mmCIF file of C-alpha atoms in Angstrom:
data_model
loop_
_atom_site.group_PDB
_atom_site.id
_atom_site.type_symbol
_atom_site.label_atom_id
_atom_site.label_comp_id
_atom_site.label_asym_id
_atom_site.label_seq_id
_atom_site.Cartn_x
_atom_site.Cartn_y
_atom_site.Cartn_z
ATOM 1 C CA MET A 1 83.848 100.000 31.833
ATOM 2 C CA THR A 2 84.034 103.297 33.751
ATOM 3 C CA ASN A 3 82.094 101.855 36.710
ATOM 4 C CA SER A 4 84.410 98.855 36.802
ATOM 5 C CA ILE A 5 87.483 101.096 36.889
ATOM 6 C CA PHE A 6 85.890 103.250 39.632
ATOM 7 C CA ARG A 7 85.013 100.214 41.753
ATOM 8 C CA SER A 8 88.539 98.859 41.334
ATOM 9 C CA ALA A 9 90.072 102.201 42.270
ATOM 10 C CA LEU A 10 87.762 102.503 45.292
ATOM 11 C CA LEU A 11 88.680 98.999 46.434
ATOM 12 C CA VAL A 12 92.396 99.783 46.110
ATOM 13 C CA CYS A 13 91.966 102.997 48.122
ATOM 14 C CA MET A 14 90.069 101.165 50.861
ATOM 15 C CA LEU A 15 92.739 98.492 51.045
ATOM 16 C CA GLN A 16 95.477 101.110 51.190
ATOM 17 C CA ALA A 17 93.691 103.071 53.916
ATOM 18 C CA GLY A 18 93.010 99.893 55.882
ATOM 19 C CA SER A 19 96.653 98.926 55.583
ATOM 20 C CA ALA A 20 97.713 102.346 56.834
ATOM 21 C CA LEU A 21 95.360 102.146 59.809
ATOM 22 C CA PHE A 22 96.521 98.613 60.600
ATOM 23 C CA CYS A 23 100.156 99.646 60.591
ATOM 24 C CA ALA A 24 99.432 102.728 62.687
ATOM 25 C CA SER A 25 97.652 100.496 65.199
ATOM 26 C CA ALA A 26 100.509 98.001 65.067
ATOM 27 C CA HIS A 27 102.921 100.860 65.704
ATOM 28 C CA ALA A 28 100.944 101.921 68.781
ATOM 29 C CA GLN A 29 100.714 98.360 70.084
ATOM 30 C CA ASN A 30 104.336 97.370 69.535
ATOM 31 C CA THR A 31 106.297 99.632 71.813
ATOM 32 C CA SER A 32 108.175 98.342 74.818
ATOM 33 C CA GLU A 33 110.322 99.887 77.545
ATOM 34 C CA VAL A 34 113.123 98.905 79.863
ATOM 35 C CA GLY A 35 113.864 101.092 82.836
ATOM 36 C CA ILE A 36 115.334 101.619 86.272
ATOM 37 C CA GLY A 37 114.055 103.559 89.246
ATOM 38 C CA LEU A 38 115.148 104.923 92.605
ATOM 39 C CA GLY A 39 112.775 105.539 95.456
ATOM 40 C CA ALA A 40 111.741 104.452 98.922
ATOM 41 C CA THR A 41 110.041 101.516 100.603
ATOM 42 C CA ASN A 42 107.906 101.841 103.694
ATOM 43 C CA TYR A 43 106.134 99.509 106.097
ATOM 44 C CA ARG A 44 102.791 99.566 107.915
ATOM 45 C CA GLY A 45 101.962 96.941 110.493
ATOM 46 C CA GLU A 46 102.172 96.245 114.212
ATOM 47 C CA VAL A 47 105.119 98.549 114.877
ATOM 48 C CA SER A 48 103.832 101.247 112.503
ATOM 49 C CA PRO A 49 99.997 101.239 112.509
ATOM 50 C CA ALA A 50 99.868 104.141 110.026
ATOM 51 C CA TYR A 51 102.061 105.345 107.147
ATOM 52 C CA GLN A 52 104.982 107.318 108.574
ATOM 53 C CA LEU A 53 107.191 109.398 106.308
ATOM 54 C CA GLN A 54 110.221 108.996 108.572
ATOM 55 C CA ASN A 55 110.126 105.224 107.974
ATOM 56 C CA ASN A 56 111.020 105.623 104.278
ATOM 57 C CA ARG A 57 114.151 103.713 103.337
ATOM 58 C CA PRO A 58 116.110 103.516 100.035
ATOM 59 C CA ALA A 59 114.860 101.204 97.293
ATOM 60 C CA PHE A 60 115.785 100.283 93.725
ATOM 61 C CA THR A 61 113.695 98.844 90.904
ATOM 62 C CA VAL A 62 114.150 97.537 87.352
ATOM 63 C CA PHE A 63 111.240 96.873 85.011
ATOM 64 C CA TYR A 64 110.058 95.966 81.519
ATOM 65 C CA ARG A 65 106.891 97.364 79.926
ATOM 66 C CA LYS A 66 104.983 96.086 76.913
ATOM 67 C CA ASP A 67 102.200 98.163 75.324
ATOM 68 C CA VAL A 68 99.420 95.834 74.179
ATOM 69 C CA SER A 69 97.154 98.735 73.146
ATOM 70 C CA VAL A 70 97.132 102.512 73.484
ATOM 71 C CA PRO A 71 95.636 102.499 77.015
ATOM 72 C CA ILE A 72 96.873 99.118 78.322
ATOM 73 C CA THR A 73 100.458 98.322 79.308
ATOM 74 C CA LEU A 74 101.794 95.159 80.926
ATOM 75 C CA ARG A 75 104.751 95.559 83.288
ATOM 76 C CA GLY A 76 107.054 93.134 85.007
ATOM 77 C CA GLY A 77 109.466 94.374 87.629
ATOM 78 C CA PHE A 78 111.907 93.559 90.393
ATOM 79 C CA THR A 79 112.240 95.793 93.456
ATOM 80 C CA ALA A 80 114.678 95.691 96.361
ATOM 81 C CA GLY A 81 114.421 97.937 99.393
ATOM 82 C CA LEU A 82 114.881 98.350 103.128
ATOM 83 C CA LEU A 83 112.236 98.338 105.864
ATOM 84 C CA ARG A 84 112.244 100.150 109.168
ATOM 85 C CA ALA A 85 109.753 100.991 111.943
ATOM 86 C CA ASP A 86 109.959 102.033 115.579
ATOM 87 C CA ASP A 87 107.358 102.184 118.347
ATOM 88 C CA GLY A 88 108.960 105.453 119.425
ATOM 89 C CA ASN A 89 107.878 107.136 116.173
ATOM 90 C CA VAL A 90 104.160 106.483 116.719
ATOM 91 C CA GLU A 91 102.283 109.618 117.705
ATOM 92 C CA GLY A 92 99.327 109.415 120.052
ATOM 93 C CA VAL A 93 96.081 111.388 120.007
ATOM 94 C CA ASN A 94 97.402 114.027 122.384
ATOM 95 C CA GLY A 95 100.931 113.930 121.022
ATOM 96 C CA GLY A 96 103.780 111.867 122.342
ATOM 97 C CA VAL A 97 104.101 108.105 122.173
ATOM 98 C CA PRO A 98 100.933 106.100 123.034
ATOM 99 C CA PRO A 99 101.095 103.965 126.244
ATOM 100 C CA LEU A 100 101.228 100.616 124.402
ATOM 101 C CA GLN A 101 104.106 101.590 122.118
ATOM 102 C CA ASN A 102 105.877 103.337 124.982
ATOM 103 C CA TYR A 103 105.771 100.099 126.968
ATOM 104 C CA ARG A 104 106.781 97.715 124.143
ATOM 105 C CA GLN A 105 109.645 99.870 122.742
ATOM 106 C CA VAL A 106 109.971 97.621 119.677
ATOM 107 C CA ASN A 107 111.908 98.547 116.560
ATOM 108 C CA THR A 108 111.939 96.555 113.321
ATOM 109 C CA LYS A 109 114.593 96.621 110.601
ATOM 110 C CA GLY A 110 115.234 94.543 107.502
ATOM 111 C CA SER A 111 114.982 94.271 103.741
ATOM 112 C CA ILE A 112 112.469 93.155 101.138
ATOM 113 C CA LEU A 113 112.742 91.762 97.605
ATOM 114 C CA GLU A 114 109.738 91.811 95.274
ATOM 115 C CA ALA A 115 108.902 90.409 91.832
ATOM 116 C CA SER A 116 105.690 91.833 90.374
ATOM 117 C CA ALA A 117 103.429 91.709 87.324
ATOM 118 C CA VAL A 118 100.925 94.544 86.902
ATOM 119 C CA VAL A 119 98.541 96.042 84.367
ATOM 120 C CA GLU A 120 98.770 99.779 83.757
ATOM 121 C CA TYR A 121 95.898 101.861 82.372
ATOM 122 C CA ASN A 122 97.183 104.973 80.570
ATOM 123 C CA PHE A 123 94.768 107.861 80.081
ATOM 124 C CA MET A 124 96.672 109.305 77.078
ATOM 125 C CA ASP A 125 99.006 108.060 74.332
ATOM 126 C CA TYR A 126 102.267 109.739 75.341
ATOM 127 C CA HIS A 127 104.302 107.789 72.738
ATOM 128 C CA TYR A 128 102.517 109.432 69.785
ATOM 129 C CA ARG A 129 105.164 112.012 68.843
ATOM 130 C CA THR A 130 103.023 114.011 66.356
ATOM 131 C CA ASP A 131 100.702 114.894 69.231
ATOM 132 C CA LYS A 132 101.496 117.774 71.581
ATOM 133 C CA VAL A 133 100.610 115.623 74.590
ATOM 134 C CA HIS A 134 103.718 113.705 75.665
ATOM 135 C CA PHE A 135 102.574 112.666 79.136
ATOM 136 C CA THR A 136 99.933 110.559 80.798
ATOM 137 C CA PRO A 137 98.694 109.731 84.287
ATOM 138 C CA TYR A 138 98.034 106.033 84.869
ATOM 139 C CA LEU A 139 96.601 103.547 87.323
ATOM 140 C CA PHE A 140 98.046 100.098 88.000
ATOM 141 C CA ALA A 141 97.188 96.887 89.827
ATOM 142 C CA GLY A 142 98.503 93.333 89.762
ATOM 143 C CA ILE A 143 100.131 90.593 91.797
ATOM 144 C CA ALA A 144 103.537 90.239 93.443
ATOM 145 C CA GLY A 145 105.664 87.762 95.318
ATOM 146 C CA PHE A 146 108.028 88.992 98.021
ATOM 147 C CA TYR A 147 110.793 87.813 100.325
ATOM 148 C CA ALA A 148 111.345 89.821 103.533
ATOM 149 C CA ASN A 149 114.150 89.363 106.034
ATOM 150 C CA THR A 150 113.563 91.378 109.203
ATOM 151 C CA THR A 151 114.542 91.634 112.874
ATOM 152 C CA SER A 152 112.407 93.014 115.700
ATOM 153 C CA VAL A 153 113.964 93.985 119.044
ATOM 154 C CA SER A 154 112.415 95.442 122.208
ATOM 155 C CA ASN A 155 114.336 97.825 124.424
ATOM 156 C CA ASN A 156 112.066 96.972 127.349
ATOM 157 C CA THR A 157 114.058 94.474 129.423
ATOM 158 C CA THR A 158 111.035 93.557 131.558
ATOM 159 C CA LEU A 159 109.545 91.703 128.555
ATOM 160 C CA GLY A 160 112.336 89.155 128.894
ATOM 161 C CA GLY A 161 113.354 89.259 125.243
ATOM 162 C CA ALA A 162 110.019 87.843 124.063
ATOM 163 C CA PHE A 163 109.794 90.524 121.386
ATOM 164 C CA ASN A 164 113.287 89.887 120.060
ATOM 165 C CA ARG A 165 112.554 87.974 116.867
ATOM 166 C CA SER A 166 114.226 87.629 113.479
ATOM 167 C CA GLY A 167 113.638 85.607 110.344
ATOM 168 C CA SER A 168 112.454 85.587 106.755
ATOM 169 C CA THR A 169 108.969 85.680 105.270
ATOM 170 C CA LEU A 170 107.931 84.544 101.790
ATOM 171 C CA GLY A 171 104.498 85.594 100.574
ATOM 172 C CA PHE A 172 102.180 87.217 98.056
ATOM 173 C CA ALA A 173 100.910 90.776 97.821
ATOM 174 C CA ILE A 174 98.559 92.869 95.703
ATOM 175 C CA PRO A 175 100.272 96.017 94.359
ATOM 176 C CA ALA A 176 98.140 98.983 93.302
ATOM 177 C CA GLY A 177 98.675 102.689 92.842
ATOM 178 C CA VAL A 178 98.985 105.688 90.562
ATOM 179 C CA GLY A 179 101.731 107.109 88.404
ATOM 180 C CA PHE A 180 102.736 109.693 85.840
ATOM 181 C CA LYS A 181 104.776 109.209 82.647
ATOM 182 C CA TYR A 182 106.436 111.929 80.567
ATOM 183 C CA ALA A 183 108.212 111.327 77.253
ATOM 184 C CA LEU A 184 111.335 113.489 77.381
ATOM 185 C CA SER A 185 112.209 112.459 73.821
ATOM 186 C CA GLU A 186 111.294 109.785 71.289
ATOM 187 C CA HIS A 187 113.029 107.121 73.371
ATOM 188 C CA ILE A 188 113.607 108.506 76.889
ATOM 189 C CA ASN A 189 110.801 108.645 79.468
ATOM 190 C CA LEU A 190 110.545 110.002 82.996
ATOM 191 C CA GLY A 191 108.197 108.348 85.482
ATOM 192 C CA LEU A 192 106.795 109.022 88.931
ATOM 193 C CA GLU A 193 104.894 106.348 90.862
ATOM 194 C CA VAL A 194 103.312 105.834 94.272
ATOM 195 C CA GLY A 195 102.041 102.376 95.158
ATOM 196 C CA VAL A 196 100.850 100.280 98.058
ATOM 197 C CA ARG A 197 101.174 96.513 98.564
ATOM 198 C CA LYS A 198 98.732 94.533 100.663
ATOM 199 C CA ALA A 199 100.687 91.577 102.053
ATOM 200 C CA PHE A 200 98.744 88.426 102.893
ATOM 201 C CA THR A 201 100.715 87.936 106.094
ATOM 202 C CA ASP A 202 101.112 89.446 109.526
ATOM 203 C CA GLN A 203 104.699 88.290 109.925
ATOM 204 C CA LEU A 204 106.798 91.076 108.406
ATOM 205 C CA ASP A 205 107.604 92.102 111.977
ATOM 206 C CA HIS A 206 107.305 88.583 113.556
ATOM 207 C CA LEU A 207 104.931 89.847 116.267
ATOM 208 C CA ALA A 208 101.643 88.197 115.280
ATOM 209 C CA ASP A 209 101.914 85.391 117.847
ATOM 210 C CA GLN A 210 102.753 87.622 120.812
ATOM 211 C CA ASP A 211 100.547 88.469 123.816
ATOM 212 C CA PRO A 212 97.193 89.653 122.323
ATOM 213 C CA LEU A 213 97.161 92.445 124.896
ATOM 214 C CA LEU A 214 100.328 93.847 123.338
ATOM 215 C CA VAL A 215 99.728 93.216 119.602
ATOM 216 C CA ASN A 216 96.880 93.259 117.126
ATOM 217 C CA SER A 217 96.866 89.841 115.447
ATOM 218 C CA HIS A 218 93.854 90.668 113.236
ATOM 219 C CA ASP A 219 95.498 93.323 111.041
ATOM 220 C CA GLN A 220 97.741 92.123 108.207
ATOM 221 C CA ASP A 221 100.861 94.018 107.129
ATOM 222 C CA TRP A 222 101.324 96.427 104.221
ATOM 223 C CA TYR A 223 104.369 97.849 102.474
ATOM 224 C CA TYR A 224 104.860 100.672 99.981
ATOM 225 C CA TYR A 225 107.099 101.722 97.108
ATOM 226 C CA SER A 226 107.309 105.217 95.635
ATOM 227 C CA GLY A 227 109.945 106.673 93.353
ATOM 228 C CA LEU A 228 111.221 108.163 90.112
ATOM 229 C CA SER A 229 112.231 106.175 87.036
ATOM 230 C CA LEU A 230 113.939 106.525 83.653
ATOM 231 C CA SER A 231 113.083 104.192 80.802
ATOM 232 C CA TYR A 232 114.061 103.639 77.167
ATOM 233 C CA THR A 233 111.384 102.946 74.540
ATOM 234 C CA PHE A 234 111.828 100.467 71.705
ATOM 235 C CA PHE A 235 109.564 100.867 68.664
ATOM 236 C CA LYS A 236 108.612 97.942 66.444
ATOM 237 C CA ILE A 237 106.639 98.616 63.230
ATOM 238 C CA ARG A 238 105.415 95.562 61.367
ATOM 239 C CA CYS A 239 105.226 97.109 57.897
ATOM 240 C CA PRO A 240 107.217 100.389 57.845
ATOM 241 C CA ASP A 241 107.722 100.609 54.076
ATOM 242 C CA GLN A 242 104.039 100.163 53.273
ATOM 243 C CA TYR A 243 103.119 102.521 56.109
ATOM 244 C CA LYS A 244 105.289 105.318 54.666
ATOM 245 C CA LYS A 245 103.895 104.693 51.182
ATOM 246 C CA ASN A 246 100.319 104.841 52.440
ATOM 247 C CA LYS A 247 100.989 108.110 54.293
ATOM 248 C CA LYS A 248 102.083 109.706 51.013
ATOM 249 C CA LEU A 249 99.001 108.410 49.182
ATOM 250 C CA LEU A 250 96.698 109.743 51.884
ATOM 251 C CA LYS A 251 98.138 113.289 51.795
#
């Protein structure tokens, strides 16, 4: 009789503990965020063969995050920004503008719209408020679609306007980068992110089909987004009443 009571009590305790662990896991896996961010977009391509800080232009982003586990977060976002590049900003090996860029004198301006879906890997659980760690670095990668509308103009009149091009480009890109999240409170989070996008096109500046002596048609374009964000966290607990009860039993 005593053994039967003990086995029954042990079974009840195991079920209660399992329920508590399940709910704690459900709590960790059922947070989501909505947020906005301000930052800068940048372009690397024919007119800007390397990343140039002076080419940064204002950008805005909105996003939604869904935590599927403690380390893994899915994020969907929409970003809008400006693009700008100028041959005159390229610095040569010995300083000054290189001969090619000095001859072409092309500048590119425009805008870009992006819709993206990425996976974030968080190194720490910054949502767990009983822990002293309320921040985490993270890595991200995914896929994006973009629409760019740009204009390229050459100030060299001897080229006969051949480099004066404008138009729109629709394409795909692979976004990847690093970031940092900090939970300011239970619901408010601060974020910092730096990311690069490899575009599967060489037409952001519309120069790919120009004279091969004046352009590099074998190097596809890239663009960047970096910025700060604020987000609001929503918590969803599947069995809050049982979870609270189990916490008392486990004390």
